[in-house]
Structure formats: structure tokens, C-alpha cells
Amino acid sequence: MRIISFLLIFVLFNSCRLKKDYKKEFELLRPGEARISVKIDNQSFYPEESIFKGEISIFDTFFRLNVFDQFESNVVISFGGQNWYKEKPVRKQVFIDNQVAASVLIGKLQQDDHTKGIGYLMTEGEITVEALSEEKMIMHLKGKVGRYEVQREPEKWNEMEATILYKKPDMKIQATNKKDIFY
């Protein structure tokens, strides 16, 4: 019995530790602002001072996030499917050969030449929506990305991890009920 009790306490402690508290990060944001941390091959893609704004479009068969920062960087995430919001947290697999089902696009202007951009498309991985409500959206991305010209060359793909924190997101909700999608 002691072993079972110890295991239960251990599992509870570790599960609480794994779920990060983003309270401080949200306090620094104004309503309608998002902070996006993207690491490609463990290197930050966006500057620390980037603040994103935009909107989330929600339909009963489709979700789309489209945001820009003050440096003209852009993030577009979309996924679909019948009743995509039924299981929570929402998890969507991304595959290079089915960008209609789920896709992630990240881009920015080059720091040294603002006429050229750098863009990546998620080639395989997972989108996880940890929280979605009128107050906040927390989303995680994990997988591989490729620049546009190497999308069909897996040996040239890069590892990517990202977290999106969006305070009081601007949402356009159509053809579905808020109580069905929020959590």
C-alpha cells in the first residue's frame, strides 16, 4: 500500500510540475497581444521584443490563427476537420502531404535586408491547443520545419518548438457555439 501511495504522490507531483504556469507572461501582455517563442534548431527565430497582433477565425470545421508583429513577421496556423474541437486539449498532426488538414507557416524579414524574407513551413509534427477561451489561448508546436525550397528534402529539415500565448485574442467565431470550443 505504501508503494502505491508513493507512486501516486510522485505522479501527481510530476504532472503538476510539467504544466507550466504562464501567469507572469500574460500579465505583460495587453488584450489582443500575443507573444510567440519559436526555436528552430534551438535558436530563437523571433526577437524577444516581438509582440504579435491579429485574429483567430473559428468555424465548426476550421481553425485559423493569423498574426503579425511590429517587424512584419507573420505566423499562420490552420487546421480543420469535422468537430475538431470535441476532444480537449485539441491536438492536430501536421504532415507535409496534407497541409489542408493542418499547417503551420512562420516567417520574418531578414534583419540585414528587409526586402528578403525567411519562411518555414511545418513539414511534420503536432499542434496542441492547451487552452482556448475569450481570456487566453495557449498553443504549442513541436516537430520539423523546412524552408520553402527544401520542403521535399527531409534531410534539410530543422527541429522546431514553439509556444504561443495570446491574451484576450480577437476571435471571429462562426457556425459554432463558444461553449463547445472554449476550455
Coordinates of N, CA and C in Angstrom, one line a residue:
M1 N 0.8 -1.2 0.0 CA 0.0 0.0 0.0 C 0.9 1.3 0.0
R2 N 2.0 1.2 0.7 CA 2.9 2.4 0.8 C 3.5 2.7 -0.6
I3 N 3.8 1.6 -1.3 CA 4.4 1.8 -2.6 C 3.4 2.5 -3.6
I4 N 2.1 2.0 -3.5 CA 1.1 2.6 -4.3 C 0.9 4.1 -4.0
S5 N 0.9 4.4 -2.7 CA 0.7 5.8 -2.2 C 1.9 6.6 -2.7
F6 N 3.1 6.1 -2.6 CA 4.3 6.8 -3.0 C 4.2 7.1 -4.5
L7 N 3.8 6.1 -5.3 CA 3.7 6.3 -6.8 C 2.7 7.3 -7.1
L8 N 1.5 7.3 -6.4 CA 0.5 8.3 -6.7 C 1.0 9.7 -6.4
I9 N 1.7 9.9 -5.3 CA 2.2 11.2 -4.9 C 3.3 11.6 -6.0
F10 N 4.1 10.7 -6.4 CA 5.2 11.0 -7.4 C 4.5 11.5 -8.7
V11 N 3.5 10.7 -9.2 CA 2.9 11.0 -10.4 C 2.2 12.4 -10.3
L12 N 1.5 12.7 -9.3 CA 0.8 13.9 -9.1 C 1.8 15.1 -9.1
F13 N 2.9 14.9 -8.3 CA 3.9 16.0 -8.2 C 4.5 16.3 -9.6
N14 N 4.8 15.3 -10.3 CA 5.5 15.5 -11.6 C 4.5 16.0 -12.7
S15 N 3.2 15.6 -12.6 CA 2.3 16.1 -13.6 C 2.0 17.6 -13.3
C16 N 2.0 18.0 -12.1 CA 1.8 19.5 -11.8 C 3.0 20.3 -12.2
R17 N 4.2 19.7 -12.1 CA 5.4 20.4 -12.4 C 5.5 20.5 -13.9
L18 N 5.0 19.6 -14.7 CA 5.2 19.7 -16.2 C 4.3 20.8 -16.8
K19 N 3.2 21.0 -16.3 CA 2.3 22.1 -16.8 C 2.8 23.4 -16.4
K20 N 3.4 24.2 -17.3 CA 4.0 25.5 -17.0 C 2.9 26.5 -16.7
D21 N 3.1 27.4 -15.7 CA 2.2 28.5 -15.4 C 2.7 29.7 -16.2
Y22 N 1.9 30.2 -17.0 CA 2.2 31.4 -17.9 C 1.7 32.7 -17.3
K23 N 1.3 32.7 -16.1 CA 0.6 33.9 -15.5 C 1.5 35.1 -15.7
K24 N 2.8 35.1 -15.4 CA 3.6 36.3 -15.5 C 3.7 36.8 -16.9
E25 N 3.8 35.8 -17.9 CA 3.9 36.2 -19.3 C 2.6 36.9 -19.7
F26 N 1.4 36.4 -19.3 CA 0.2 37.0 -19.7 C 0.0 38.4 -19.0
E27 N 0.5 38.6 -17.8 CA 0.4 39.9 -17.2 C 1.2 41.0 -18.0
L28 N 2.2 40.6 -18.7 CA 3.0 41.6 -19.5 C 2.3 41.9 -20.9
L29 N 1.3 41.2 -21.2 CA 0.6 41.4 -22.5 C -0.7 42.3 -22.3
R30 N -1.0 43.1 -23.3 CA -2.3 43.8 -23.3 C -3.3 42.9 -24.0
P31 N -4.6 43.2 -23.8 CA -5.6 42.4 -24.6 C -5.4 42.6 -26.1
G32 N -5.5 41.4 -26.7 CA -5.2 41.4 -28.2 C -3.8 41.2 -28.6
E33 N -2.9 41.0 -27.6 CA -1.5 40.8 -27.9 C -1.1 39.4 -27.7
A34 N -0.1 38.9 -28.5 CA 0.4 37.6 -28.3 C 1.9 37.6 -28.3
R35 N 2.5 36.7 -27.5 CA 3.9 36.5 -27.5 C 4.2 35.1 -28.1
I36 N 5.1 35.1 -29.1 CA 5.4 33.8 -29.7 C 6.8 33.5 -29.6
S37 N 7.1 32.4 -29.0 CA 8.5 31.9 -28.8 C 8.7 30.8 -29.8
V38 N 9.6 30.9 -30.8 CA 9.9 29.9 -31.7 C 11.4 29.6 -31.7
K39 N 11.7 28.3 -31.5 CA 13.1 27.9 -31.6 C 13.2 26.9 -32.7
I40 N 14.2 27.3 -33.6 CA 14.5 26.4 -34.7 C 15.9 25.9 -34.5
D41 N 16.1 24.6 -34.4 CA 17.4 24.0 -34.0 C 17.9 24.7 -32.8
N42 N 17.1 24.9 -31.8 CA 17.4 25.5 -30.5 C 17.9 27.0 -30.6
Q43 N 17.6 27.7 -31.7 CA 17.9 29.1 -31.9 C 16.6 29.9 -32.0
S44 N 16.5 31.0 -31.2 CA 15.3 31.8 -31.3 C 15.1 32.4 -32.7
F45 N 13.9 32.3 -33.2 CA 13.6 32.8 -34.5 C 13.1 34.2 -34.5
Y46 N 12.3 34.6 -33.5 CA 11.8 35.9 -33.4 C 12.5 36.6 -32.3
P47 N 12.7 38.0 -32.4 CA 13.3 38.7 -31.3 C 12.4 38.7 -30.1
E48 N 13.1 38.8 -28.9 CA 12.4 38.8 -27.6 C 11.3 39.8 -27.5
E49 N 11.5 41.0 -28.2 CA 10.6 42.1 -28.0 C 9.4 42.0 -29.0
S50 N 9.3 41.0 -29.8 CA 8.2 40.8 -30.8 C 6.9 40.7 -30.0
I51 N 5.9 41.5 -30.4 CA 4.5 41.4 -29.9 C 3.6 41.3 -31.1
F52 N 2.9 40.2 -31.1 CA 2.0 39.9 -32.3 C 0.6 40.3 -32.1
K53 N -0.1 40.7 -33.1 CA -1.5 41.0 -33.1 C -2.1 40.4 -34.4
G54 N -3.4 40.1 -34.3 CA -4.1 39.6 -35.4 C -5.4 39.0 -35.0
E55 N -5.8 37.9 -35.6 CA -7.1 37.3 -35.2 C -7.1 35.8 -35.4
I56 N -8.1 35.2 -34.7 CA -8.3 33.8 -34.8 C -9.7 33.7 -35.4
S57 N -9.8 32.9 -36.5 CA -11.1 32.6 -37.1 C -11.5 31.2 -36.8
I58 N -12.7 31.0 -36.3 CA -13.1 29.7 -35.8 C -14.5 29.4 -36.5
F59 N -14.5 28.2 -37.1 CA -15.7 27.7 -37.8 C -15.9 26.3 -37.2
D60 N -17.0 25.7 -37.4 CA -17.2 24.3 -36.9 C -16.3 23.3 -37.5
T61 N -15.8 23.6 -38.7 CA -14.9 22.6 -39.4 C -13.5 23.2 -39.6
F62 N -13.1 24.4 -39.0 CA -11.9 25.0 -39.4 C -11.4 26.0 -38.3
F63 N -10.1 26.0 -38.0 CA -9.5 27.0 -37.1 C -8.3 27.6 -37.8
R64 N -8.2 29.0 -37.7 CA -7.1 29.7 -38.3 C -6.6 30.8 -37.4
L65 N -5.3 30.9 -37.2 CA -4.7 31.9 -36.5 C -3.8 32.7 -37.5
N66 N -3.9 34.0 -37.5 CA -3.1 34.8 -38.4 C -2.7 36.1 -37.7
V67 N -1.4 36.1 -37.3 CA -0.8 37.2 -36.6 C 0.4 37.8 -37.2
F68 N 0.7 39.1 -36.9 CA 1.9 39.8 -37.3 C 2.5 40.6 -36.1
D69 N 3.8 40.7 -36.2 CA 4.4 41.6 -35.1 C 4.9 42.9 -35.7
Q70 N 5.5 43.8 -34.9 CA 5.8 45.1 -35.3 C 7.0 45.1 -36.3
F71 N 7.6 44.0 -36.5 CA 8.7 43.9 -37.5 C 8.2 43.2 -38.8
E72 N 6.9 43.0 -39.0 CA 6.3 42.4 -40.1 C 6.5 40.9 -40.2
S73 N 6.8 40.3 -39.1 CA 6.9 38.8 -39.0 C 5.4 38.3 -39.1
N74 N 5.3 37.1 -39.5 CA 3.9 36.6 -39.7 C 3.9 35.1 -39.2
V75 N 2.8 34.7 -38.6 CA 2.6 33.3 -38.2 C 1.1 33.0 -38.6
V76 N 1.0 31.9 -39.4 CA -0.3 31.4 -39.8 C -0.4 29.9 -39.4
I77 N -1.4 29.6 -38.6 CA -1.7 28.2 -38.2 C -3.1 27.9 -38.6
S78 N -3.3 26.8 -39.2 CA -4.7 26.4 -39.5 C -4.8 24.9 -39.5
F79 N -6.0 24.5 -39.1 CA -6.3 23.1 -39.1 C -7.8 22.9 -39.2
G80 N -8.2 21.8 -39.6 CA -9.7 21.6 -39.8 C -10.1 20.1 -39.5
G81 N -11.3 19.9 -39.8 CA -11.9 18.6 -39.6 C -13.2 18.7 -38.9
Q82 N -14.1 17.8 -39.2 CA -15.4 17.8 -38.6 C -15.2 17.7 -37.1
N83 N -15.8 18.6 -36.3 CA -15.8 18.7 -34.9 C -14.4 18.6 -34.3
W84 N -13.5 19.4 -34.9 CA -12.1 19.4 -34.5 C -12.0 19.8 -33.0
Y85 N -12.9 20.4 -32.4 CA -12.9 20.9 -31.0 C -13.5 20.0 -30.0
K86 N -13.9 18.8 -30.4 CA -14.6 17.9 -29.5 C -13.6 17.3 -28.4
E87 N -12.4 16.9 -28.7 CA -11.5 16.4 -27.7 C -10.6 17.5 -27.3
K88 N -10.4 17.6 -26.0 CA -9.6 18.7 -25.4 C -8.5 18.1 -24.5
P89 N -7.3 18.6 -24.6 CA -6.9 19.6 -25.5 C -6.9 19.2 -26.9
V90 N -7.0 20.2 -27.8 CA -7.1 19.9 -29.3 C -5.6 19.6 -29.7
R91 N -5.5 18.4 -30.4 CA -4.2 18.0 -30.9 C -4.4 17.7 -32.4
K92 N -3.5 18.3 -33.2 CA -3.6 18.0 -34.7 C -2.2 17.7 -35.2
Q93 N -2.2 16.6 -36.0 CA -0.9 16.2 -36.6 C -0.7 17.0 -37.9
V94 N 0.5 17.3 -38.1 CA 0.9 18.0 -39.4 C 1.7 17.1 -40.2
F95 N 1.4 17.0 -41.5 CA 2.1 16.2 -42.5 C 2.4 17.0 -43.7
I96 N 3.5 16.9 -44.3 CA 3.9 17.6 -45.5 C 2.9 17.4 -46.6
D97 N 2.3 16.2 -46.7 CA 1.4 15.9 -47.8 C 0.0 16.2 -47.6
N98 N -0.4 16.8 -46.4 CA -1.8 17.1 -46.1 C -1.8 18.4 -45.4
Q99 N -1.4 19.5 -46.1 CA -1.4 20.8 -45.4 C -2.8 21.4 -45.3
V100 N -3.8 20.8 -45.9 CA -5.2 21.2 -45.7 C -5.7 20.8 -44.3
A101 N -5.3 19.6 -43.9 CA -5.8 19.1 -42.6 C -5.1 19.9 -41.4
A102 N -3.9 20.3 -41.6 CA -3.2 21.1 -40.6 C -1.9 21.7 -41.2
S103 N -1.7 23.0 -40.9 CA -0.5 23.6 -41.4 C 0.0 24.7 -40.5
V104 N 1.3 25.0 -40.5 CA 2.0 26.0 -39.8 C 3.0 26.7 -40.7
L105 N 2.8 28.0 -40.8 CA 3.7 28.8 -41.6 C 4.3 29.9 -40.7
I106 N 5.6 30.0 -40.6 CA 6.2 31.1 -39.8 C 7.2 31.8 -40.8
G107 N 7.2 33.2 -40.6 CA 8.1 33.9 -41.5 C 8.5 35.2 -40.8
K108 N 9.6 35.8 -41.4 CA 10.0 37.1 -40.9 C 10.9 37.7 -42.0
L109 N 11.1 39.0 -41.9 CA 12.0 39.7 -42.8 C 13.4 39.5 -42.3
Q110 N 14.4 39.5 -43.1 CA 15.8 39.3 -42.7 C 16.2 40.6 -42.0
Q111 N 17.0 40.5 -41.0 CA 17.4 41.7 -40.2 C 18.3 42.6 -41.0
D112 N 19.2 42.0 -41.9 CA 20.1 42.8 -42.6 C 19.6 43.3 -44.0
D113 N 18.5 42.7 -44.5 CA 17.9 43.1 -45.7 C 16.4 42.9 -45.7
H114 N 15.8 44.0 -45.4 CA 14.3 44.0 -45.2 C 13.5 43.8 -46.5
T115 N 14.2 43.5 -47.6 CA 13.5 43.2 -48.8 C 13.3 41.7 -49.0
K116 N 14.0 40.9 -48.2 CA 14.0 39.5 -48.3 C 13.4 38.9 -47.0
G117 N 12.7 37.8 -47.2 CA 12.1 37.1 -46.1 C 12.7 35.8 -45.9
I118 N 12.5 35.3 -44.7 CA 12.8 33.9 -44.3 C 11.5 33.2 -43.9
G119 N 11.2 32.1 -44.5 CA 10.0 31.4 -44.1 C 10.1 29.9 -44.0
Y120 N 9.4 29.4 -43.1 CA 9.4 28.0 -42.8 C 8.0 27.4 -42.8
L121 N 7.8 26.2 -43.3 CA 6.5 25.5 -43.3 C 6.8 24.2 -42.4
M122 N 5.8 24.0 -41.5 CA 6.0 22.8 -40.7 C 5.7 21.6 -41.7
T123 N 6.7 20.7 -41.7 CA 6.6 19.5 -42.6 C 6.1 18.3 -41.9
E124 N 6.3 18.2 -40.6 CA 5.8 17.1 -39.8 C 5.8 17.5 -38.3
G125 N 4.8 17.1 -37.5 CA 4.8 17.5 -36.1 C 3.4 17.5 -35.6
E126 N 3.2 18.3 -34.5 CA 2.0 18.3 -33.8 C 1.7 19.8 -33.3
I127 N 0.4 20.1 -33.5 CA -0.1 21.4 -32.9 C -1.0 21.0 -31.7
T128 N -0.7 21.6 -30.6 CA -1.5 21.3 -29.4 C -2.1 22.6 -28.8
V129 N -3.4 22.7 -28.7 CA -4.0 23.9 -28.2 C -4.3 23.5 -26.7
E130 N -3.5 24.1 -25.8 CA -3.6 23.8 -24.4 C -4.8 24.5 -23.7
A131 N -5.1 25.7 -24.2 CA -6.2 26.5 -23.6 C -6.8 27.4 -24.7
L132 N -8.1 27.5 -24.8 CA -8.8 28.4 -25.7 C -10.0 29.0 -25.1
S133 N -10.0 30.3 -24.9 CA -11.2 31.0 -24.3 C -11.1 32.4 -24.7
E134 N -12.1 33.2 -24.2 CA -12.1 34.6 -24.5 C -10.9 35.3 -23.8
E135 N -10.5 34.7 -22.7 CA -9.4 35.3 -21.9 C -8.0 35.0 -22.5
K136 N -7.8 33.8 -23.0 CA -6.5 33.4 -23.5 C -6.5 32.2 -24.4
M137 N -5.4 32.1 -25.2 CA -5.1 30.9 -26.0 C -3.7 30.6 -25.7
I138 N -3.4 29.3 -25.4 CA -2.1 28.8 -25.3 C -2.0 27.6 -26.3
M139 N -0.9 27.7 -27.1 CA -0.7 26.7 -28.1 C 0.7 26.3 -28.2
H140 N 1.0 25.1 -28.4 CA 2.4 24.6 -28.5 C 2.5 23.9 -29.9
L141 N 3.7 24.1 -30.5 CA 4.0 23.4 -31.8 C 5.3 22.6 -31.5
K142 N 5.4 21.5 -32.1 CA 6.6 20.7 -32.0 C 6.7 19.8 -33.2
G143 N 7.9 19.8 -33.8 CA 8.1 19.0 -35.0 C 9.2 19.5 -35.8
K144 N 9.1 19.3 -37.1 CA 10.1 19.7 -38.1 C 9.6 20.7 -39.0
V145 N 10.5 21.6 -39.5 CA 10.1 22.6 -40.4 C 11.1 22.6 -41.6
G146 N 10.7 23.1 -42.7 CA 11.6 23.3 -43.8 C 11.4 24.6 -44.5
R147 N 12.4 25.2 -45.0 CA 12.3 26.4 -45.8 C 11.5 26.0 -47.1
Y148 N 10.9 26.9 -47.8 CA 10.1 26.6 -48.9 C 10.8 25.8 -49.9
E149 N 12.0 26.1 -50.2 CA 12.8 25.4 -51.3 C 13.2 24.0 -50.9
V150 N 13.1 23.6 -49.6 CA 13.6 22.2 -49.2 C 12.4 21.4 -48.6
Q151 N 11.2 21.7 -48.9 CA 10.1 21.0 -48.3 C 10.1 19.5 -48.7
R152 N 10.6 19.2 -49.8 CA 10.6 17.8 -50.2 C 12.0 17.1 -49.9
E153 N 12.8 17.7 -49.1 CA 14.1 17.2 -48.8 C 14.3 17.0 -47.3
P154 N 13.7 15.9 -46.7 CA 13.7 15.7 -45.2 C 15.1 15.9 -44.6
E155 N 16.2 15.5 -45.3 CA 17.5 15.7 -44.7 C 17.9 17.1 -44.4
K156 N 17.1 18.1 -45.0 CA 17.4 19.5 -44.8 C 16.4 20.2 -43.8
W157 N 15.5 19.4 -43.2 CA 14.5 20.0 -42.3 C 15.2 20.3 -41.0
N158 N 14.5 21.2 -40.2 CA 15.0 21.6 -39.0 C 14.1 21.3 -37.8
E159 N 14.6 21.1 -36.6 CA 13.7 20.8 -35.5 C 13.1 22.2 -35.0
M160 N 11.9 22.2 -34.6 CA 11.2 23.4 -34.2 C 10.3 23.1 -33.0
E161 N 10.4 24.0 -32.1 CA 9.4 24.1 -30.9 C 8.9 25.5 -30.8
A162 N 7.7 25.6 -30.4 CA 7.1 27.0 -30.3 C 6.0 27.0 -29.2
T163 N 5.8 28.1 -28.6 CA 4.7 28.4 -27.7 C 4.1 29.7 -28.0
I164 N 2.8 29.7 -28.1 CA 2.1 30.9 -28.4 C 1.2 31.2 -27.3
L165 N 1.3 32.4 -26.7 CA 0.5 32.9 -25.6 C -0.3 34.1 -26.2
Y166 N -1.6 34.1 -26.2 CA -2.4 35.1 -26.8 C -3.4 35.6 -25.8
K167 N -3.3 36.8 -25.3 CA -4.2 37.4 -24.3 C -5.4 38.0 -24.9
K168 N -6.6 37.6 -24.4 CA -7.9 38.1 -24.9 C -7.8 38.2 -26.5
P169 N -7.6 37.1 -27.1 CA -7.5 37.1 -28.6 C -8.7 37.6 -29.3
D170 N -8.5 38.3 -30.4 CA -9.5 38.8 -31.3 C -10.0 37.6 -32.1
M171 N -11.2 37.1 -31.8 CA -11.8 35.9 -32.4 C -13.0 36.2 -33.2
K172 N -13.1 35.6 -34.4 CA -14.2 35.6 -35.2 C -14.8 34.2 -35.2
I173 N -15.9 34.0 -34.5 CA -16.5 32.7 -34.4 C -17.8 32.6 -35.2
Q174 N -17.8 31.6 -36.1 CA -19.0 31.5 -37.0 C -19.3 30.0 -37.0
A175 N -20.6 29.7 -37.1 CA -21.2 28.4 -37.3 C -20.8 27.4 -36.2
T176 N -20.6 27.9 -35.0 CA -20.4 27.0 -33.9 C -20.6 27.8 -32.6
N177 N -20.7 27.1 -31.5 CA -21.1 27.7 -30.2 C -19.8 27.9 -29.3
K178 N -19.7 29.0 -28.7 CA -18.5 29.2 -27.8 C -18.3 28.1 -26.7
K179 N -19.4 27.7 -26.2 CA -19.4 26.7 -25.1 C -18.8 25.4 -25.6
D180 N -19.0 25.1 -26.9 CA -18.4 23.9 -27.4 C -16.9 23.9 -27.7
I181 N -16.4 25.1 -27.9 CA -15.0 25.2 -28.3 C -14.1 25.7 -27.1
F182 N -14.6 26.5 -26.2 CA -13.7 27.0 -25.1 C -13.4 26.0 -24.0
Y183 N -12.3 26.1 -23.5 CA -11.8 25.3 -22.3 C -10.6 25.9 -21.7

